[in-house]
Coordinates of C-alpha atoms and ligand atoms in Angstrom, one line a residue:
M708 CA -17.2 -21.7 8.4
R709 CA -15.3 -19.0 10.6
V710 CA -16.0 -15.6 8.9
L711 CA -14.7 -12.2 10.4
V712 CA -17.3 -9.1 9.1
A713 CA -16.2 -6.3 9.2
G714 CA -18.6 -3.2 8.9
G715 CA -21.5 -6.2 10.3
A716 CA -23.3 -3.8 12.9
G717 CA -24.4 -2.0 10.2
Y718 CA -27.6 -2.4 7.7
I719 CA -26.5 -4.5 5.3
G720 CA -23.7 -5.9 7.4
S721 CA -26.3 -7.4 10.4
H722 CA -28.0 -9.0 7.5
V723 CA -25.3 -11.0 6.5
V724 CA -24.4 -11.6 10.1
K725 CA -27.7 -12.8 10.7
A726 CA -27.7 -15.5 7.2
L727 CA -24.5 -16.7 8.1
L728 CA -25.8 -17.4 11.6
E729 CA -28.5 -19.1 10.2
G730 CA -26.6 -21.0 7.7
G731 CA -24.9 -22.1 10.5
H732 CA -21.5 -21.0 9.8
E733 CA -19.0 -19.0 12.9
T734 CA -19.3 -15.1 12.8
I735 CA -16.8 -12.2 14.6
T736 CA -18.3 -8.5 13.6
Y737 CA -15.8 -6.5 13.5
D738 CA -16.9 -2.7 13.5
N739 CA -15.9 0.5 14.7
L740 CA -19.6 1.3 15.9
S741 CA -19.1 5.1 13.7
K742 CA -22.3 3.8 11.8
G743 CA -23.3 0.5 13.0
H744 CA -25.7 -1.0 16.2
V745 CA -24.4 -3.2 18.1
E746 CA -28.6 -4.1 19.0
A747 CA -28.3 -4.9 15.1
L748 CA -26.1 -8.2 16.4
H749 CA -28.3 -11.3 17.6
G750 CA -25.8 -13.7 17.8
G751 CA -21.9 -14.3 16.8
E752 CA -18.7 -12.8 18.7
F753 CA -18.9 -8.9 18.6
I754 CA -15.2 -7.1 18.5
Q755 CA -15.2 -3.2 18.9
G756 CA -12.7 -2.6 16.5
D757 CA -11.0 -0.4 13.2
I758 CA -9.7 -2.0 9.5
L759 CA -7.4 1.1 10.2
D760 CA -5.8 -0.7 13.7
Q761 CA -3.9 -3.6 11.5
D762 CA -2.1 -5.0 14.3
R763 CA -5.7 -5.7 16.4
L764 CA -7.0 -7.4 12.7
S765 CA -4.2 -9.1 12.1
R766 CA -4.0 -10.7 15.7
V767 CA -8.3 -11.0 15.6
L768 CA -7.7 -13.2 12.2
Q769 CA -4.5 -15.5 13.2
E770 CA -5.9 -16.5 16.7
R771 CA -9.6 -16.9 15.6
K772 CA -8.6 -19.0 12.8
V773 CA -10.9 -17.4 10.4
D774 CA -12.1 -19.2 6.9
L775 CA -13.0 -16.3 5.2
V776 CA -13.3 -12.0 5.9
I777 CA -16.9 -10.0 4.5
H778 CA -15.9 -6.6 3.9
L779 CA -18.4 -3.6 4.7
A780 CA -16.7 -1.7 6.8
A781 CA -16.8 1.3 4.6
D782 CA -18.4 5.0 4.4
T783 CA -21.1 5.3 1.8
A784 CA -22.4 8.6 1.6
V785 CA -22.5 9.9 -2.2
G786 CA -22.8 13.6 -1.3
E787 CA -20.1 13.3 2.3
S788 CA -17.6 11.8 -0.4
M789 CA -17.8 15.1 -2.3
V790 CA -17.5 17.5 0.8
N791 CA -14.6 15.2 2.6
P792 CA -13.0 13.4 0.0
A793 CA -10.1 12.4 2.6
K794 CA -12.6 10.6 4.8
Y795 CA -13.2 8.2 1.8
Y796 CA -9.7 7.7 0.8
W797 CA -8.5 7.0 4.4
N798 CA -11.3 4.5 5.3
N799 CA -12.7 3.2 2.1
V800 CA -9.1 3.0 0.6
V801 CA -6.2 2.7 3.2
G802 CA -8.4 1.3 5.8
G803 CA -9.0 -1.4 2.7
L804 CA -5.1 -2.0 1.8
K805 CA -4.8 -2.4 5.9
L806 CA -7.3 -4.9 5.9
L807 CA -6.4 -6.5 3.0
D808 CA -2.6 -6.7 4.3
S809 CA -4.0 -8.4 7.9
M810 CA -5.2 -11.2 5.7
R811 CA -1.9 -11.5 3.8
S812 CA 0.1 -11.4 7.3
A813 CA -2.7 -14.3 9.0
G814 CA -2.9 -16.4 5.8
V815 CA -6.4 -15.9 5.1
K816 CA -7.2 -16.0 1.2
Y817 CA -10.8 -15.3 0.6
I818 CA -12.9 -12.1 0.6
V819 CA -16.6 -10.8 -0.2
F820 CA -16.2 -7.4 -1.0
S821 CA -19.4 -5.1 -0.7
S822 CA -19.0 -3.1 -4.0
S823 CA -21.4 -1.0 -4.9
A824 CA -23.6 0.6 -8.6
A825 CA -21.6 3.5 -7.9
V826 CA -18.7 2.4 -9.6
Y827 CA -20.2 2.3 -13.3
G828 CA -21.5 6.1 -13.2
E829 CA -23.7 7.2 -15.7
P830 CA -24.2 3.9 -17.8
A831 CA -24.9 3.9 -21.4
H832 CA -26.3 0.9 -21.5
I833 CA -29.2 -0.3 -19.9
P834 CA -29.4 -3.4 -17.9
I835 CA -26.0 -2.7 -16.6
R836 CA -23.7 -5.8 -16.8
E837 CA -20.7 -6.3 -14.8
D838 CA -18.2 -6.0 -18.1
A839 CA -19.4 -2.5 -18.2
P840 CA -17.2 0.9 -18.9
C841 CA -16.4 2.0 -15.2
N842 CA -16.5 6.3 -14.8
P843 CA -17.3 7.0 -11.4
T844 CA -19.1 10.0 -10.7
N845 CA -18.5 10.5 -7.2
V846 CA -15.5 9.8 -4.8
Y847 CA -17.3 7.1 -2.8
G848 CA -17.5 5.1 -6.3
E849 CA -13.7 6.3 -7.1
T850 CA -12.6 4.5 -3.6
K851 CA -15.0 0.9 -4.5
L852 CA -13.4 0.7 -7.6
I853 CA -10.1 1.4 -6.2
F854 CA -10.5 -1.4 -4.1
E855 CA -12.0 -3.8 -6.7
R856 CA -8.5 -3.2 -8.6
M857 CA -6.3 -3.8 -5.3
L858 CA -8.3 -7.2 -4.7
A859 CA -7.6 -7.8 -8.7
S860 CA -4.0 -7.3 -7.7
Y861 CA -3.8 -9.2 -4.7
D862 CA -5.0 -12.1 -6.9
R863 CA -2.4 -12.3 -9.4
S864 CA 0.5 -11.3 -6.9
Y865 CA -0.9 -13.6 -3.9
G866 CA -3.5 -15.8 -4.7
L867 CA -6.4 -14.2 -2.9
K868 CA -9.8 -15.3 -4.2
Y869 CA -12.6 -12.6 -4.0
V870 CA -15.9 -12.3 -4.8
S871 CA -17.0 -8.1 -5.3
F872 CA -20.4 -7.4 -5.1
R873 CA -21.5 -4.6 -7.0
Y874 CA -25.2 -3.8 -4.7
F875 CA -27.6 -1.9 -6.5
N876 CA -30.4 0.1 -4.1
A877 CA -30.3 -2.2 -0.8
A878 CA -33.7 -1.6 0.7
G879 CA -36.5 -3.6 3.3
A880 CA -35.4 -5.1 6.1
D881 CA -35.4 -8.7 7.7
P882 CA -38.8 -10.0 7.6
S883 CA -38.6 -10.9 11.4
G884 CA -39.0 -7.0 12.1
A885 CA -35.6 -7.3 14.4
I886 CA -33.6 -5.4 12.9
G887 CA -34.0 -3.0 9.8
E888 CA -32.4 0.8 8.4
D889 CA -31.3 3.2 10.9
H890 CA -29.1 6.1 9.4
D891 CA -28.2 9.0 11.0
P892 CA -28.2 11.4 8.9
E893 CA -30.7 9.4 6.8
T894 CA -30.6 9.9 3.5
Q895 CA -31.8 6.9 1.8
L896 CA -35.5 7.1 -0.3
I897 CA -37.4 4.6 1.2
P898 CA -36.7 5.0 5.2
L899 CA -37.6 8.7 4.5
V900 CA -41.0 8.1 2.7
L901 CA -41.9 5.6 5.7
Q902 CA -40.6 8.6 8.0
T903 CA -42.8 11.0 6.2
A904 CA -45.4 8.4 6.3
L905 CA -44.9 8.3 10.3
G906 CA -45.3 11.9 10.6
L907 CA -41.9 12.1 11.6
R908 CA -40.9 14.2 8.3
P909 CA -43.5 17.0 6.8
S910 CA -43.2 15.8 3.4
I911 CA -40.3 14.0 0.9
E912 CA -38.5 16.0 -1.5
I913 CA -38.6 14.3 -5.2
F914 CA -34.9 15.4 -6.1
G915 CA -35.8 16.2 -9.7
I916 CA -38.6 16.0 -11.8
D917 CA -37.3 16.5 -15.2
Y918 CA -34.9 13.5 -15.8
D919 CA -35.2 11.9 -19.4
T920 CA -37.6 8.8 -18.0
P921 CA -41.4 8.4 -18.5
D922 CA -42.6 10.2 -15.5
G923 CA -39.1 12.3 -14.9
T924 CA -37.8 11.1 -12.2
C925 CA -34.6 8.6 -11.2
I926 CA -34.8 5.4 -11.5
R927 CA -33.6 2.8 -9.5
D928 CA -33.0 -1.2 -9.1
F929 CA -34.2 -1.5 -5.1
I930 CA -32.8 -5.0 -4.2
H931 CA -34.2 -6.8 -0.5
V932 CA -30.8 -6.9 2.1
S933 CA -32.4 -10.3 3.1
D934 CA -31.4 -11.6 -0.9
L935 CA -28.2 -9.2 -0.6
A936 CA -27.0 -11.3 2.7
S937 CA -28.3 -14.5 0.9
A938 CA -25.8 -13.8 -1.6
H939 CA -22.8 -13.4 -0.1
V940 CA -23.0 -16.9 2.5
L941 CA -23.7 -18.2 -1.2
A942 CA -20.4 -16.5 -2.8
A943 CA -18.9 -17.1 0.6
E944 CA -19.1 -21.1 0.4
A945 CA -18.6 -20.8 -3.4
L946 CA -14.7 -19.4 -2.8
L947 CA -14.2 -22.0 -0.1
G948 CA -15.2 -24.5 -2.4
G949 CA -12.6 -23.5 -4.6
M950 CA -14.5 -21.2 -7.2
G951 CA -12.3 -18.4 -8.8
S952 CA -12.4 -14.5 -8.2
R953 CA -15.7 -13.1 -9.6
I954 CA -17.6 -9.8 -9.5
Y955 CA -21.5 -9.5 -9.6
N956 CA -23.8 -7.1 -9.8
L957 CA -26.6 -7.5 -7.3
G958 CA -29.5 -6.0 -8.5
N959 CA -33.5 -7.3 -9.6
E960 CA -33.1 -6.0 -13.0
T961 CA -36.4 -4.1 -12.6
G962 CA -36.3 -0.2 -12.2
N963 CA -38.5 1.5 -10.3
S964 CA -38.7 5.3 -10.2
V965 CA -39.0 7.7 -7.4
R966 CA -42.9 8.7 -7.9
E967 CA -43.4 5.1 -8.2
V968 CA -41.1 4.0 -4.9
I969 CA -43.5 7.1 -2.8
R970 CA -46.6 5.3 -4.5
V971 CA -46.0 2.5 -3.8
C972 CA -45.1 3.2 -0.4
E973 CA -48.7 4.8 0.2
E974 CA -50.1 1.4 -0.9
V975 CA -48.0 -0.4 2.0
V976 CA -49.0 2.3 4.4
G977 CA -52.5 2.6 3.4
H978 CA -52.8 6.7 3.1
K979 CA -51.4 9.4 1.1
I980 CA -47.7 10.6 2.1
P981 CA -47.0 14.6 1.3
V982 CA -44.2 15.5 -1.6
K983 CA -42.4 18.2 -2.4
E984 CA -41.0 18.4 -5.9
G985 CA -37.3 19.7 -5.6
P986 CA -34.1 20.5 -7.9
R987 CA -32.1 17.8 -8.9
R988 CA -29.4 16.4 -6.3
P989 CA -25.9 16.6 -8.0
G990 CA -24.4 13.5 -9.1
D991 CA -27.7 11.3 -9.9
P992 CA -27.6 9.0 -12.9
A993 CA -31.1 9.0 -14.7
M994 CA -30.9 5.1 -14.6
L995 CA -29.5 2.7 -12.8
V996 CA -31.0 -1.3 -13.6
A997 CA -28.5 -4.0 -12.6
S998 CA -28.3 -7.5 -15.2
S999 CA -27.8 -9.8 -12.5
E1000 CA -27.7 -12.9 -14.6
L1001 CA -24.5 -13.8 -13.7
A1002 CA -24.5 -14.1 -9.9
R1003 CA -27.9 -16.0 -10.3
R1004 CA -26.5 -18.6 -13.0
E1005 CA -23.0 -19.1 -11.6
L1006 CA -24.1 -18.9 -7.6
G1007 CA -27.3 -20.3 -8.0
W1008 CA -28.7 -16.8 -6.5
T1009 CA -32.5 -15.8 -6.3
P1010 CA -33.6 -13.0 -4.9
R1011 CA -36.8 -14.0 -2.3
F1012 CA -38.6 -10.6 -2.5
P1013 CA -38.1 -9.3 -6.4
D1014 CA -41.4 -7.6 -5.6
L1015 CA -40.7 -4.0 -4.7
K1016 CA -44.2 -4.7 -2.6
D1017 CA -43.2 -6.9 -0.8
I1018 CA -39.7 -5.3 0.0
V1019 CA -41.1 -1.9 0.9
A1020 CA -43.9 -3.8 3.3
T1021 CA -40.8 -5.2 5.3
A1022 CA -39.4 -2.0 5.6
W1023 CA -42.4 -0.3 6.9
N1024 CA -42.6 -3.4 9.5
W1025 CA -39.1 -2.3 10.6
H1026 CA -40.0 1.7 10.9
K1027 CA -43.3 1.5 12.0
N1028 CA -42.2 -0.5 14.7
H1029 CA -38.9 0.9 15.0
P1030 CA -39.7 5.1 14.5
Y1031 CA -36.3 6.5 16.4
G1032 CA -34.2 3.1 14.9
F1033 CA -32.2 1.5 17.3
A1034 CA -32.3 4.3 19.4
G1035 CA -35.7 4.0 20.5
A1036 CA -34.6 0.0 21.6
R1037 CA -32.1 1.7 24.2
G1038 CA -34.9 4.5 25.1
R1039 CA -34.1 8.2 23.7
Ligands
LIG1440 N1 -34.0 11.0 -3.5 C1 -35.1 11.7 -3.7 N2 -35.5 12.4 -2.5 C2 -34.8 11.8 -1.4 C3 -33.6 11.3 -1.4 C4 -33.7 10.4 -2.0 O1 -35.9 11.7 -4.7 O2 -34.9 12.2 -0.2 C5 -33.9 10.0 -5.4 C6 -32.8 10.4 -5.3 O3 -32.4 11.7 -6.3 C7 -32.5 8.5 -6.4 C8 -33.5 8.1 -5.5 O4 -34.2 8.9 -4.6 O5 -33.0 9.7 -7.8 C9 -32.9 7.0 -5.0 O6 -32.0 7.7 -3.6 P1 -30.7 7.3 -2.6 O7 -30.5 8.0 -1.7 O8 -31.8 6.6 -2.0 O9 -29.8 6.0 -3.4 P2 -28.9 6.3 -4.3 O10 -29.4 5.9 -5.6 O11 -28.5 7.7 -4.3 O12 -27.4 5.5 -4.2 C10 -27.2 4.1 -3.6 C11 -26.5 4.2 -2.6 C12 -25.2 3.6 -2.8 C13 -25.0 3.6 -3.8 C14 -26.0 4.2 -5.4 C15 -25.7 3.2 -6.3 O13 -27.1 4.5 -1.1 O14 -24.4 4.1 -1.6 O15 -26.9 3.6 -4.7 O16 -26.2 2.4 -7.1 F1 -24.2 3.6 -4.5

């Protein structure tokens, strides 16, 4: 199949492109490079473009005879979404709508969307199932939920078929070590801990030690980025094979606390990592753990890296060889 990957030069997107190419599919990465890196692409076609540019996107979809779109072109920083909500409504909601209408005008009927566990807000039950109530506690989660609702309307009225993946905490890097996580600024826990291990930061600050959890720190469900990527390939194939629209959680169904993550990082790097205890970060739910039973059962999805130590080991392999991310490859 021929797949347009919007946001394919980003962290998760570049792993999705790689998995598609390895599965024998054709890719067209459409990315404005606001966050992505061309160096993260090792094949397929690349077009620098914005999802807000509806005419261009419609033309690309039509000319390339695209079968399916994978949409990962969104802003993703929870904190920033509270300070600058306009950016999130523009890029994630208006941009998303333009993407859907480009698909409509080009006659593309299938989409896989990267949604987020942030749509749930503070969960009432753990593990979180897909039918749990959605009450996002930040604008980022709100914009992901709005797009999911647009997908449902477009299915009902225009016959668009979609899979929406609610990711839990994406982590790790491709086992080859060729691509990995590189955000500017970095806000994600595991890259920050590993940058501290490399001496690039003086310490890792734990945001809150007084949560109602066994060790007082937040608990998250870490899922390897290559496992997220393989789920996209399965979903794309299932949609083109006639499966109806679905919403799936993608996580490992295992919770690890912030302290546990730091401990596992210390094991992997082989030395202590300086830690500072700080106040809570506003908007952080105490515990997010997925039930991914539905994706496993319906898509036949099986994570290859369910163990946090293996996830961290692949991340370490990337960070120690690319301490400055893709910029290092360009020469700083
Ligand atoms: N944390 C620290 N110190 C840091 C950074 C993070 O203690 O320097 C803690 C956070 O408070 C949180 C945990 O580590 O408890 C994980 O934080 P991340 O920022 O790595 O990830 P989040 O769980 O906040 O967010 C991730 C994605 C979001 C998505 C969310 C949904 O980044 O896009 O999961 O679960 F919305």
